[in-house]
PDB file of C-alpha atoms in Angstrom:
ATOM      1  CA  MET A   1     158.189 175.151  71.684  1.00 79.00           C
ATOM      2  CA  LYS A   2     160.993 177.388  72.931  1.00 89.00           C
ATOM      3  CA  LEU A   3     164.146 175.266  72.926  1.00 89.00           C
ATOM      4  CA  ILE A   4     167.110 175.762  75.243  1.00 92.00           C
ATOM      5  CA  THR A   5     170.347 174.495  73.712  1.00 90.00           C
ATOM      6  CA  LEU A   6     171.811 172.428  76.529  1.00 91.00           C
ATOM      7  CA  ASP A   7     173.015 168.871  76.929  1.00 90.00           C
ATOM      8  CA  GLN A   8     171.288 167.273  79.900  1.00 90.00           C
ATOM      9  CA  ARG A   9     173.363 166.230  82.955  1.00 87.00           C
ATOM     10  CA  THR A  10     176.121 168.745  82.123  1.00 93.00           C
ATOM     11  CA  PRO A  11     177.296 171.485  84.545  1.00 93.00           C
ATOM     12  CA  ALA A  12     175.614 174.122  82.371  1.00 94.00           C
ATOM     13  CA  TRP A  13     172.361 172.163  82.513  1.00 94.00           C
ATOM     14  CA  HIS A  14     172.505 171.870  86.316  1.00 92.00           C
ATOM     15  CA  GLU A  15     173.099 175.614  86.544  1.00 94.00           C
ATOM     16  CA  TRP A  16     170.125 176.313  84.267  1.00 95.00           C
ATOM     17  CA  ARG A  17     167.838 174.018  86.262  1.00 94.00           C
ATOM     18  CA  ALA A  18     168.811 175.706  89.527  1.00 94.00           C
ATOM     19  CA  GLY A  19     167.622 179.026  88.101  1.00 96.00           C
ATOM     20  CA  ILE A  20     164.178 177.931  86.920  1.00 97.00           C
ATOM     21  CA  ILE A  21     161.146 176.006  88.108  1.00 98.00           C
ATOM     22  CA  GLY A  22     161.509 172.607  86.451  1.00 98.00           C
ATOM     23  CA  GLY A  23     159.099 169.735  86.076  1.00 98.00           C
ATOM     24  CA  SER A  24     160.528 167.855  89.047  1.00 96.00           C
ATOM     25  CA  ASP A  25     159.953 170.981  91.194  1.00 98.00           C
ATOM     26  CA  ALA A  26     156.229 171.087  90.431  1.00 98.00           C
ATOM     27  CA  PRO A  27     155.168 168.282  92.837  1.00 97.00           C
ATOM     28  CA  ALA A  28     156.672 170.150  95.809  1.00 97.00           C
ATOM     29  CA  ILE A  29     154.963 173.386  94.784  1.00 97.00           C
ATOM     30  CA  MET A  30     151.648 171.547  94.430  1.00 97.00           C
ATOM     31  CA  GLY A  31     152.121 169.852  97.806  1.00 95.00           C
ATOM     32  CA  VAL A  32     152.217 166.221  96.624  1.00 96.00           C
ATOM     33  CA  SER A  33     155.938 165.439  96.700  1.00 96.00           C
ATOM     34  CA  PRO A  34     156.871 162.607  99.097  1.00 94.00           C
ATOM     35  CA  TRP A  35     160.542 163.636  98.920  1.00 92.00           C
ATOM     36  CA  THR A  36     160.612 167.331  99.748  1.00 94.00           C
ATOM     37  CA  THR A  37     158.512 170.352 100.678  1.00 94.00           C
ATOM     38  CA  ILE A  38     157.916 173.715  99.077  1.00 96.00           C
ATOM     39  CA  HIS A  39     159.943 175.353 101.859  1.00 95.00           C
ATOM     40  CA  LYS A  40     162.941 173.073 101.290  1.00 95.00           C
ATOM     41  CA  LEU A  41     162.681 173.748  97.555  1.00 97.00           C
ATOM     42  CA  TRP A  42     162.712 177.491  98.294  1.00 97.00           C
ATOM     43  CA  GLU A  43     165.790 177.016 100.483  1.00 96.00           C
ATOM     44  CA  PHE A  44     167.545 175.272  97.585  1.00 96.00           C
ATOM     45  CA  LYS A  45     166.542 177.885  95.003  1.00 97.00           C
ATOM     46  CA  THR A  46     167.770 180.691  97.293  1.00 96.00           C
ATOM     47  CA  GLY A  47     171.082 178.977  98.083  1.00 95.00           C
ATOM     48  CA  ARG A  48     170.220 178.064 101.664  1.00 95.00           C
ATOM     49  CA  ARG A  49     170.268 174.305 101.045  1.00 94.00           C
ATOM     50  CA  GLU A  50     172.511 171.983  99.046  1.00 91.00           C
ATOM     51  CA  PRO A  51     170.899 170.058  96.172  1.00 84.00           C
ATOM     52  CA  GLN A  52     169.521 166.660  97.073  1.00 79.00           C
ATOM     53  CA  ARG A  53     171.821 163.792  96.156  1.00 80.00           C
ATOM     54  CA  ASP A  54     170.562 160.767  94.288  1.00 74.00           C
ATOM     55  CA  ASN A  55     169.745 157.786  96.469  1.00 78.00           C
ATOM     56  CA  PRO A  56     170.455 154.263  95.090  1.00 81.00           C
ATOM     57  CA  ALA A  57     166.940 153.919  93.668  1.00 78.00           C
ATOM     58  CA  MET A  58     167.192 157.270  91.871  1.00 80.00           C
ATOM     59  CA  ALA A  59     170.644 156.407  90.514  1.00 83.00           C
ATOM     60  CA  ARG A  60     169.357 153.054  89.240  1.00 84.00           C
ATOM     61  CA  GLY A  61     166.421 154.760  87.547  1.00 82.00           C
ATOM     62  CA  ARG A  62     168.642 157.287  85.797  1.00 85.00           C
ATOM     63  CA  ALA A  63     171.000 154.543  84.615  1.00 89.00           C
ATOM     64  CA  MET A  64     168.069 152.731  82.971  1.00 93.00           C
ATOM     65  CA  GLU A  65     166.529 155.757  81.229  1.00 92.00           C
ATOM     66  CA  ASP A  66     168.221 155.196  77.841  1.00 92.00           C
ATOM     67  CA  GLU A  67     167.192 151.538  77.837  1.00 95.00           C
ATOM     68  CA  ALA A  68     163.655 152.540  78.824  1.00 96.00           C
ATOM     69  CA  LEU A  69     163.442 155.152  76.059  1.00 95.00           C
ATOM     70  CA  ASP A  70     164.614 152.594  73.489  1.00 95.00           C
ATOM     71  CA  ALA A  71     161.909 150.213  74.729  1.00 96.00           C
ATOM     72  CA  TRP A  72     159.306 152.970  74.378  1.00 97.00           C
ATOM     73  CA  SER A  73     160.453 153.704  70.803  1.00 96.00           C
ATOM     74  CA  ALA A  74     160.284 150.016  69.924  1.00 96.00           C
ATOM     75  CA  HIS A  75     156.786 149.803  71.406  1.00 97.00           C
ATOM     76  CA  THR A  76     155.364 152.927  69.757  1.00 96.00           C
ATOM     77  CA  GLY A  77     157.439 153.208  66.598  1.00 95.00           C
ATOM     78  CA  GLU A  78     158.076 156.864  67.467  1.00 94.00           C
ATOM     79  CA  LEU A  79     161.466 158.560  67.387  1.00 89.00           C
ATOM     80  CA  THR A  80     162.242 161.220  69.966  1.00 90.00           C
ATOM     81  CA  ALA A  81     165.143 163.141  71.411  1.00 88.00           C
ATOM     82  CA  PRO A  82     165.660 164.777  74.808  1.00 91.00           C
ATOM     83  CA  PHE A  83     165.079 168.528  74.838  1.00 91.00           C
ATOM     84  CA  CYS A  84     165.268 171.393  77.284  1.00 96.00           C
ATOM     85  CA  VAL A  85     162.390 173.817  76.860  1.00 97.00           C
ATOM     86  CA  GLN A  86     161.223 177.086  78.342  1.00 96.00           C
ATOM     87  CA  HIS A  87     157.697 178.367  78.863  1.00 97.00           C
ATOM     88  CA  GLU A  88     156.841 180.851  76.133  1.00 94.00           C
ATOM     89  CA  GLU A  89     155.438 183.480  78.533  1.00 96.00           C
ATOM     90  CA  PHE A  90     157.151 182.805  81.868  1.00 97.00           C
ATOM     91  CA  THR A  91     160.870 182.351  81.259  1.00 95.00           C
ATOM     92  CA  PHE A  92     161.507 181.114  84.813  1.00 97.00           C
ATOM     93  CA  ILE A  93     159.448 178.003  84.029  1.00 98.00           C
ATOM     94  CA  GLY A  94     161.139 175.242  82.044  1.00 98.00           C
ATOM     95  CA  ALA A  95     161.431 171.506  81.634  1.00 98.00           C
ATOM     96  CA  SER A  96     163.977 168.846  80.742  1.00 96.00           C
ATOM     97  CA  LEU A  97     162.072 166.443  78.541  1.00 96.00           C
ATOM     98  CA  ASP A  98     163.072 162.789  78.419  1.00 95.00           C
ATOM     99  CA  GLY A  99     161.787 162.748  74.887  1.00 94.00           C
ATOM    100  CA  ALA A 100     159.739 164.745  72.396  1.00 94.00           C
ATOM    101  CA  THR A 101     158.918 164.236  68.756  1.00 93.00           C
ATOM    102  CA  PHE A 102     160.592 166.800  66.538  1.00 88.00           C
ATOM    103  CA  ASP A 103     157.338 168.687  65.927  1.00 89.00           C
ATOM    104  CA  GLY A 104     156.655 168.747  69.677  1.00 90.00           C
ATOM    105  CA  GLY A 105     153.301 167.020  69.264  1.00 94.00           C
ATOM    106  CA  LEU A 106     154.135 164.101  71.559  1.00 97.00           C
ATOM    107  CA  LEU A 107     156.171 164.104  74.766  1.00 98.00           C
ATOM    108  CA  VAL A 108     157.386 161.140  76.787  1.00 98.00           C
ATOM    109  CA  GLU A 109     158.199 160.982  80.477  1.00 98.00           C
ATOM    110  CA  ILE A 110     160.331 157.984  81.438  1.00 97.00           C
ATOM    111  CA  LYS A 111     160.071 156.412  84.884  1.00 96.00           C
ATOM    112  CA  CYS A 112     162.036 153.384  86.063  1.00 96.00           C
ATOM    113  CA  PRO A 113     160.316 153.093  89.435  1.00 94.00           C
ATOM    114  CA  GLY A 114     160.338 150.654  92.298  1.00 92.00           C
ATOM    115  CA  GLU A 115     158.048 147.656  92.507  1.00 94.00           C
ATOM    116  CA  LYS A 116     155.204 149.440  94.312  1.00 94.00           C
ATOM    117  CA  ASP A 117     154.856 152.385  91.927  1.00 95.00           C
ATOM    118  CA  HIS A 118     155.182 150.229  88.819  1.00 96.00           C
ATOM    119  CA  ALA A 119     152.635 147.680  90.059  1.00 96.00           C
ATOM    120  CA  ALA A 120     150.185 150.481  90.860  1.00 95.00           C
ATOM    121  CA  ALA A 121     150.597 151.975  87.383  1.00 96.00           C
ATOM    122  CA  ALA A 122     150.092 148.547  85.802  1.00 96.00           C
ATOM    123  CA  GLU A 123     146.932 147.950  87.825  1.00 96.00           C
ATOM    124  CA  THR A 124     145.263 151.364  87.691  1.00 96.00           C
ATOM    125  CA  ARG A 125     146.626 152.662  84.379  1.00 96.00           C
ATOM    126  CA  GLN A 126     146.881 156.060  86.034  1.00 97.00           C
ATOM    127  CA  VAL A 127     149.848 158.360  86.578  1.00 98.00           C
ATOM    128  CA  PRO A 128     150.823 158.322  90.273  1.00 96.00           C
ATOM    129  CA  ALA A 129     149.571 161.482  91.998  1.00 96.00           C
ATOM    130  CA  LYS A 130     153.105 162.517  92.923  1.00 97.00           C
ATOM    131  CA  TYR A 131     154.048 162.721  89.227  1.00 98.00           C
ATOM    132  CA  TRP A 132     150.892 164.415  87.934  1.00 98.00           C
ATOM    133  CA  PRO A 133     152.213 167.982  88.429  1.00 98.00           C
ATOM    134  CA  GLN A 134     155.405 167.050  86.578  1.00 98.00           C
ATOM    135  CA  VAL A 135     153.669 165.763  83.449  1.00 98.00           C
ATOM    136  CA  GLN A 136     151.232 168.690  83.347  1.00 98.00           C
ATOM    137  CA  HIS A 137     154.149 171.099  83.856  1.00 98.00           C
ATOM    138  CA  GLN A 138     155.857 169.600  80.819  1.00 98.00           C
ATOM    139  CA  LEU A 139     152.717 169.935  78.716  1.00 98.00           C
ATOM    140  CA  ALA A 140     152.433 173.557  79.856  1.00 98.00           C
ATOM    141  CA  CYS A 141     155.933 174.236  78.526  1.00 98.00           C
ATOM    142  CA  VAL A 142     155.171 172.806  75.072  1.00 97.00           C
ATOM    143  CA  PRO A 143     151.945 174.316  73.690  1.00 95.00           C
ATOM    144  CA  GLU A 144     152.275 172.200  70.519  1.00 94.00           C
ATOM    145  CA  ALA A 145     152.061 168.968  72.526  1.00 96.00           C
ATOM    146  CA  GLU A 146     148.784 167.155  72.081  1.00 92.00           C
ATOM    147  CA  MET A 147     149.693 164.311  74.413  1.00 97.00           C
ATOM    148  CA  LEU A 148     152.332 162.977  76.783  1.00 98.00           C
ATOM    149  CA  HIS A 149     153.218 159.321  77.197  1.00 98.00           C
ATOM    150  CA  TYR A 150     153.965 158.320  80.769  1.00 98.00           C
ATOM    151  CA  TRP A 151     156.200 155.266  80.347  1.00 98.00           C
ATOM    152  CA  SER A 152     156.783 153.145  83.449  1.00 98.00           C
ATOM    153  CA  TYR A 153     159.576 150.667  82.768  1.00 97.00           C
ATOM    154  CA  ARG A 154     160.570 147.771  85.016  1.00 96.00           C
ATOM    155  CA  PRO A 155     161.827 144.844  82.892  1.00 95.00           C
ATOM    156  CA  MET A 156     161.925 142.388  85.802  1.00 93.00           C
ATOM    157  CA  HIS A 157     158.192 142.827  86.461  1.00 94.00           C
ATOM    158  CA  ALA A 158     155.480 140.541  85.044  1.00 94.00           C
ATOM    159  CA  THR A 159     154.260 143.617  83.160  1.00 96.00           C
ATOM    160  CA  PRO A 160     157.622 145.069  82.096  1.00 96.00           C
ATOM    161  CA  HIS A 161     156.271 148.334  80.744  1.00 97.00           C
ATOM    162  CA  VAL A 162     153.160 150.454  81.150  1.00 98.00           C
ATOM    163  CA  LEU A 163     152.160 153.225  78.752  1.00 98.00           C
ATOM    164  CA  ILE A 164     149.655 155.795  80.009  1.00 98.00           C
ATOM    165  CA  GLU A 165     148.384 158.486  77.672  1.00 98.00           C
ATOM    166  CA  VAL A 166     148.195 161.873  79.400  1.00 98.00           C
ATOM    167  CA  LYS A 167     146.182 164.741  77.987  1.00 97.00           C
ATOM    168  CA  ARG A 168     146.553 168.391  78.844  1.00 97.00           C
ATOM    169  CA  ASP A 169     144.452 169.530  81.841  1.00 97.00           C
ATOM    170  CA  PRO A 170     143.987 173.290  81.269  1.00 97.00           C
ATOM    171  CA  ALA A 171     142.307 174.018  84.617  1.00 97.00           C
ATOM    172  CA  TYR A 172     145.015 172.198  86.541  1.00 98.00           C
ATOM    173  CA  ILE A 173     147.772 173.893  84.546  1.00 98.00           C
ATOM    174  CA  ASP A 174     146.301 177.352  85.215  1.00 97.00           C
ATOM    175  CA  ALA A 175     146.184 176.673  88.960  1.00 97.00           C
ATOM    176  CA  MET A 176     149.706 175.227  88.914  1.00 98.00           C
ATOM    177  CA  ILE A 177     151.188 178.147  86.967  1.00 98.00           C
ATOM    178  CA  GLU A 178     149.596 180.557  89.451  1.00 97.00           C
ATOM    179  CA  ARG A 179     151.283 178.734  92.333  1.00 97.00           C
ATOM    180  CA  GLU A 180     154.584 178.606  90.480  1.00 98.00           C
ATOM    181  CA  ILE A 181     154.453 182.357  89.890  1.00 98.00           C
ATOM    182  CA  ARG A 182     153.851 182.983  93.608  1.00 97.00           C
ATOM    183  CA  PHE A 183     156.680 180.613  94.486  1.00 97.00           C
ATOM    184  CA  TRP A 184     159.106 182.352  92.134  1.00 98.00           C
ATOM    185  CA  GLU A 185     158.148 185.730  93.566  1.00 97.00           C
ATOM    186  CA  ALA A 186     159.133 184.334  96.979  1.00 96.00           C
ATOM    187  CA  VAL A 187     162.453 183.117  95.550  1.00 97.00           C
ATOM    188  CA  LYS A 188     163.293 186.450  93.935  1.00 97.00           C
ATOM    189  CA  GLY A 189     161.986 188.432  96.911  1.00 95.00           C
ATOM    190  CA  ASP A 190     163.920 186.198  99.321  1.00 94.00           C
ATOM    191  CA  TYR A 191     160.967 185.587 101.621  1.00 92.00           C
ATOM    192  CA  PRO A 192     159.526 182.173 102.600  1.00 92.00           C
ATOM    193  CA  PRO A 193     156.806 180.895 100.260  1.00 94.00           C
ATOM    194  CA  ALA A 194     154.331 180.672 103.139  1.00 92.00           C
ATOM    195  CA  GLY A 195     154.483 184.492 103.411  1.00 88.00           C
ATOM    196  CA  ASP A 196     155.438 187.049 106.045  1.00 83.00           C
ATOM    197  CA  ALA A 197     152.118 186.774 107.916  1.00 87.00           C
ATOM    198  CA  TRP A 198     152.686 183.039 108.349  1.00 88.00           C
ATOM    199  CA  ALA A 199     156.282 183.573 109.477  1.00 85.00           C
ATOM    200  CA  ALA A 200     155.166 186.039 112.171  1.00 87.00           C
ATOM    201  CA  ALA A 201     152.368 183.764 113.372  1.00 92.00           C
ATOM    202  CA  GLU A 202     154.753 180.794 113.313  1.00 91.00           C
ATOM    203  CA  THR A 203     157.143 182.551 115.718  1.00 91.00           C
ATOM    204  CA  VAL A 204     154.332 183.329 118.170  1.00 94.00           C
ATOM    205  CA  TYR A 205     153.002 179.764 117.875  1.00 93.00           C
ATOM    206  CA  LEU A 206     156.382 178.182 118.632  1.00 94.00           C
ATOM    207  CA  LEU A 207     156.884 180.387 121.695  1.00 94.00           C
ATOM    208  CA  ALA A 208     153.404 179.512 122.959  1.00 95.00           C
ATOM    209  CA  LEU A 209     154.014 175.833 122.218  1.00 94.00           C
ATOM    210  CA  ASP A 210     157.253 175.851 124.233  1.00 95.00           C
ATOM    211  CA  GLU A 211     155.463 177.492 127.155  1.00 96.00           C
ATOM    212  CA  ALA A 212     152.576 175.019 126.919  1.00 95.00           C
ATOM    213  CA  GLU A 213     154.925 172.013 126.849  1.00 94.00           C
ATOM    214  CA  SER A 214     156.837 173.362 129.851  1.00 96.00           C
ATOM    215  CA  ALA A 215     153.572 173.982 131.724  1.00 97.00           C
ATOM    216  CA  LYS A 216     152.389 170.470 130.818  1.00 95.00           C
ATOM    217  CA  GLU A 217     155.467 168.913 132.425  1.00 96.00           C
ATOM    218  CA  GLN A 218     155.086 171.103 135.510  1.00 96.00           C
ATOM    219  CA  LEU A 219     151.406 170.149 135.757  1.00 96.00           C
ATOM    220  CA  LYS A 220     152.248 166.454 135.443  1.00 96.00           C
ATOM    221  CA  ALA A 221     154.828 166.687 138.250  1.00 96.00           C
ATOM    222  CA  ALA A 222     152.495 168.682 140.517  1.00 96.00           C
ATOM    223  CA  LYS A 223     149.681 166.166 139.967  1.00 95.00           C
ATOM    224  CA  ALA A 224     152.015 163.305 140.896  1.00 95.00           C
ATOM    225  CA  ASP A 225     152.962 165.161 144.117  1.00 95.00           C
ATOM    226  CA  LEU A 226     149.282 165.620 145.014  1.00 94.00           C
ATOM    227  CA  ILE A 227     148.529 161.918 144.503  1.00 94.00           C
ATOM    228  CA  ALA A 228     151.592 160.960 146.542  1.00 94.00           C
ATOM    229  CA  ALA A 229     150.253 163.090 149.425  1.00 94.00           C
ATOM    230  CA  ILE A 230     146.974 161.105 149.645  1.00 94.00           C
ATOM    231  CA  PRO A 231     147.025 158.613 152.556  1.00 93.00           C
ATOM    232  CA  LYS A 232     147.267 154.980 151.459  1.00 92.00           C
ATOM    233  CA  GLY A 233     143.871 153.331 151.012  1.00 90.00           C
ATOM    234  CA  GLN A 234     141.999 156.637 150.827  1.00 93.00           C
ATOM    235  CA  LYS A 235     139.984 157.188 147.646  1.00 93.00           C
ATOM    236  CA  LYS A 236     139.151 160.856 148.066  1.00 93.00           C
ATOM    237  CA  LEU A 237     140.796 163.942 149.478  1.00 93.00           C
ATOM    238  CA  ASP A 238     139.590 167.549 149.561  1.00 93.00           C
ATOM    239  CA  GLY A 239     142.104 170.348 149.875  1.00 92.00           C
ATOM    240  CA  GLN A 240     141.573 174.080 150.066  1.00 92.00           C
ATOM    241  CA  ALA A 241     141.356 174.604 146.306  1.00 94.00           C
ATOM    242  CA  VAL A 242     141.916 171.164 144.779  1.00 95.00           C
ATOM    243  CA  SER A 243     140.188 167.811 145.289  1.00 95.00           C
ATOM    244  CA  ALA A 244     141.174 164.326 144.156  1.00 95.00           C
ATOM    245  CA  VAL A 245     138.948 161.296 143.605  1.00 94.00           C
ATOM    246  CA  LEU A 246     140.040 157.803 142.566  1.00 94.00           C
ATOM    247  CA  VAL A 247     137.956 157.011 139.489  1.00 93.00           C
ATOM    248  CA  GLU A 248     137.501 153.354 138.610  1.00 91.00           C
ATOM    249  CA  LYS A 249     136.000 152.183 135.345  1.00 90.00           C
ATOM    250  CA  LYS A 250     135.633 148.962 133.449  1.00 88.00           C
ATOM    251  CA  GLY A 251     137.837 148.167 130.499  1.00 88.00           C
ATOM    252  CA  SER A 252     136.456 149.086 127.083  1.00 88.00           C
ATOM    253  CA  LEU A 253     134.797 146.431 124.967  1.00 83.00           C
ATOM    254  CA  ASP A 254     136.662 145.283 121.870  1.00 85.00           C
ATOM    255  CA  TYR A 255     133.667 145.413 119.568  1.00 75.00           C
ATOM    256  CA  LYS A 256     135.738 144.782 116.446  1.00 73.00           C
ATOM    257  CA  THR A 257     137.154 141.484 117.710  1.00 80.00           C
ATOM    258  CA  ALA A 258     133.779 140.405 119.111  1.00 75.00           C
ATOM    259  CA  PHE A 259     132.155 141.171 115.781  1.00 72.00           C
ATOM    260  CA  GLU A 260     134.787 139.232 113.824  1.00 73.00           C
ATOM    261  CA  LYS A 261     134.518 136.230 116.159  1.00 78.00           C
ATOM    262  CA  THR A 262     130.727 136.211 115.781  1.00 75.00           C
ATOM    263  CA  LEU A 263     131.019 136.243 112.002  1.00 71.00           C
ATOM    264  CA  GLU A 264     133.531 133.412 112.176  1.00 73.00           C
ATOM    265  CA  GLU A 265     131.157 131.307 114.283  1.00 74.00           C
ATOM    266  CA  LEU A 266     128.247 131.992 111.952  1.00 71.00           C
ATOM    267  CA  ARG A 267     130.295 130.648 109.056  1.00 68.00           C
ATOM    268  CA  TYR A 268     130.227 127.191 110.632  1.00 70.00           C
ATOM    269  CA  ILE A 269     126.431 127.073 110.808  1.00 71.00           C
ATOM    270  CA  GLU A 270     125.067 124.868 108.055  1.00 69.00           C
ATOM    271  CA  ASP A 271     122.032 125.630 105.945  1.00 72.00           C
ATOM    272  CA  LEU A 272     122.023 129.368 106.523  1.00 71.00           C
ATOM    273  CA  PRO A 273     119.299 130.977 104.398  1.00 77.00           C
ATOM    274  CA  PRO A 274     120.495 133.013 101.378  1.00 75.00           C
ATOM    275  CA  ALA A 275     119.419 136.267 103.012  1.00 74.00           C
ATOM    276  CA  ALA A 276     121.647 135.542 106.012  1.00 70.00           C
ATOM    277  CA  LEU A 277     124.595 134.708 103.747  1.00 68.00           C
ATOM    278  CA  GLU A 278     124.134 137.990 101.878  1.00 71.00           C
ATOM    279  CA  LEU A 279     124.037 139.817 105.204  1.00 69.00           C
ATOM    280  CA  LEU A 280     127.269 138.134 106.287  1.00 67.00           C
ATOM    281  CA  GLU A 281     128.974 139.089 103.035  1.00 69.00           C
ATOM    282  CA  SER A 282     127.781 142.667 103.388  1.00 68.00           C
ATOM    283  CA  PHE A 283     129.207 142.849 106.906  1.00 67.00           C
ATOM    284  CA  GLU A 284     132.550 141.383 105.824  1.00 62.00           C
ATOM    285  CA  THR A 285     132.978 143.812 102.928  1.00 64.00           C
ATOM    286  CA  GLY A 286     131.905 146.745 105.075  1.00 60.00           C
ATOM    287  CA  GLY A 287     129.004 147.689 102.823  1.00 60.00           C
ATOM    288  CA  LEU A 288     126.331 147.382 105.494  1.00 60.00           C
ATOM    289  CA  LEU A 289     128.371 149.214 108.107  1.00 64.00           C
ATOM    290  CA  GLU A 290     128.923 152.175 105.781  1.00 68.00           C
ATOM    291  CA  ALA A 291     125.219 152.973 106.075  1.00 67.00           C
ATOM    292  CA  PHE A 292     125.807 153.766 109.754  1.00 70.00           C
ATOM    293  CA  ARG A 293     128.879 155.954 109.284  1.00 74.00           C
ATOM    294  CA  GLN A 294     128.385 159.408 110.767  1.00 85.00           C
ATOM    295  CA  LYS A 295     129.173 162.628 108.943  1.00 86.00           C
ATOM    296  CA  GLY A 296     132.879 163.233 108.477  1.00 86.00           C
ATOM    297  CA  SER A 297     134.741 166.285 109.657  1.00 88.00           C
ATOM    298  CA  SER A 298     137.978 168.089 108.920  1.00 89.00           C
ATOM    299  CA  TYR A 299     140.514 169.933 111.021  1.00 82.00           C
ATOM    300  CA  TRP A 300     143.968 171.493 110.745  1.00 87.00           C
ATOM    301  CA  ASP A 301     146.776 169.381 112.184  1.00 88.00           C
ATOM    302  CA  VAL A 302     149.358 171.985 113.259  1.00 87.00           C
ATOM    303  CA  ARG A 303     152.609 170.653 114.687  1.00 86.00           C
ATOM    304  CA  ARG A 304     156.276 171.456 115.081  1.00 88.00           C
ATOM    305  CA  LYS A 305     158.453 170.126 112.217  1.00 82.00           C
TER     306      LYS A 305
END
């Protein structure tokens, strides 16, 4: 464990964090952060963007961290201290640990989350996906660590604390470190993390998109003019190069509502045989319908930010 002698939350600590990839940066680099993007993180690391300010929920969580760490110590009987550490091979990778035992064998990550995140942790006993890169990043920075405790603390909840044991995931760490290296190369090279090829294609795409949107509005207006030129009561008109036909169709059937109403009516029928009741239950839970689901597909959703 390569220690960095810094007191957390001090100006020197903030300066150090700005010059490395920290644990809280990892979710953005891995594409799972709900708060920021890898591009915004790059803008911050290259001085193009101001650091994000704490919102009330973040400020509340930070204010409770000492209390939460004391509760963890009381629960586990372990004593820890906060440390700043640096990756032994890649010095631009580091972490501010909420707590680590003095031999580095056990780390602790404190979260004082909102109701939704804490309830999910209590129910699933799994680290929320948005925090998984952070805890694995911390384990990557401390090779001596055999385990990390993810400690979700919300004293007003029916389950006031949740302890989740996190083991090192070597395959995930390797993939994450590779992405972090590429990201840092983009920071030091002062080019967007998506790459120059993407940036060039992005410019062409935006120009084409602007032209397409302009053409769409022109087309909409021209179509309205054509329809306005059709004599009242006439349902078809042929021009020299364009024709127009009034198309009439019935409204679509609301199969979902009809299906639900039918199930509701069947519930009132007495003495339904067991097989029919099982069929009803299968319909209501969606199990029977899943057998008729067609093959899924995937596509790229490309849009202007």
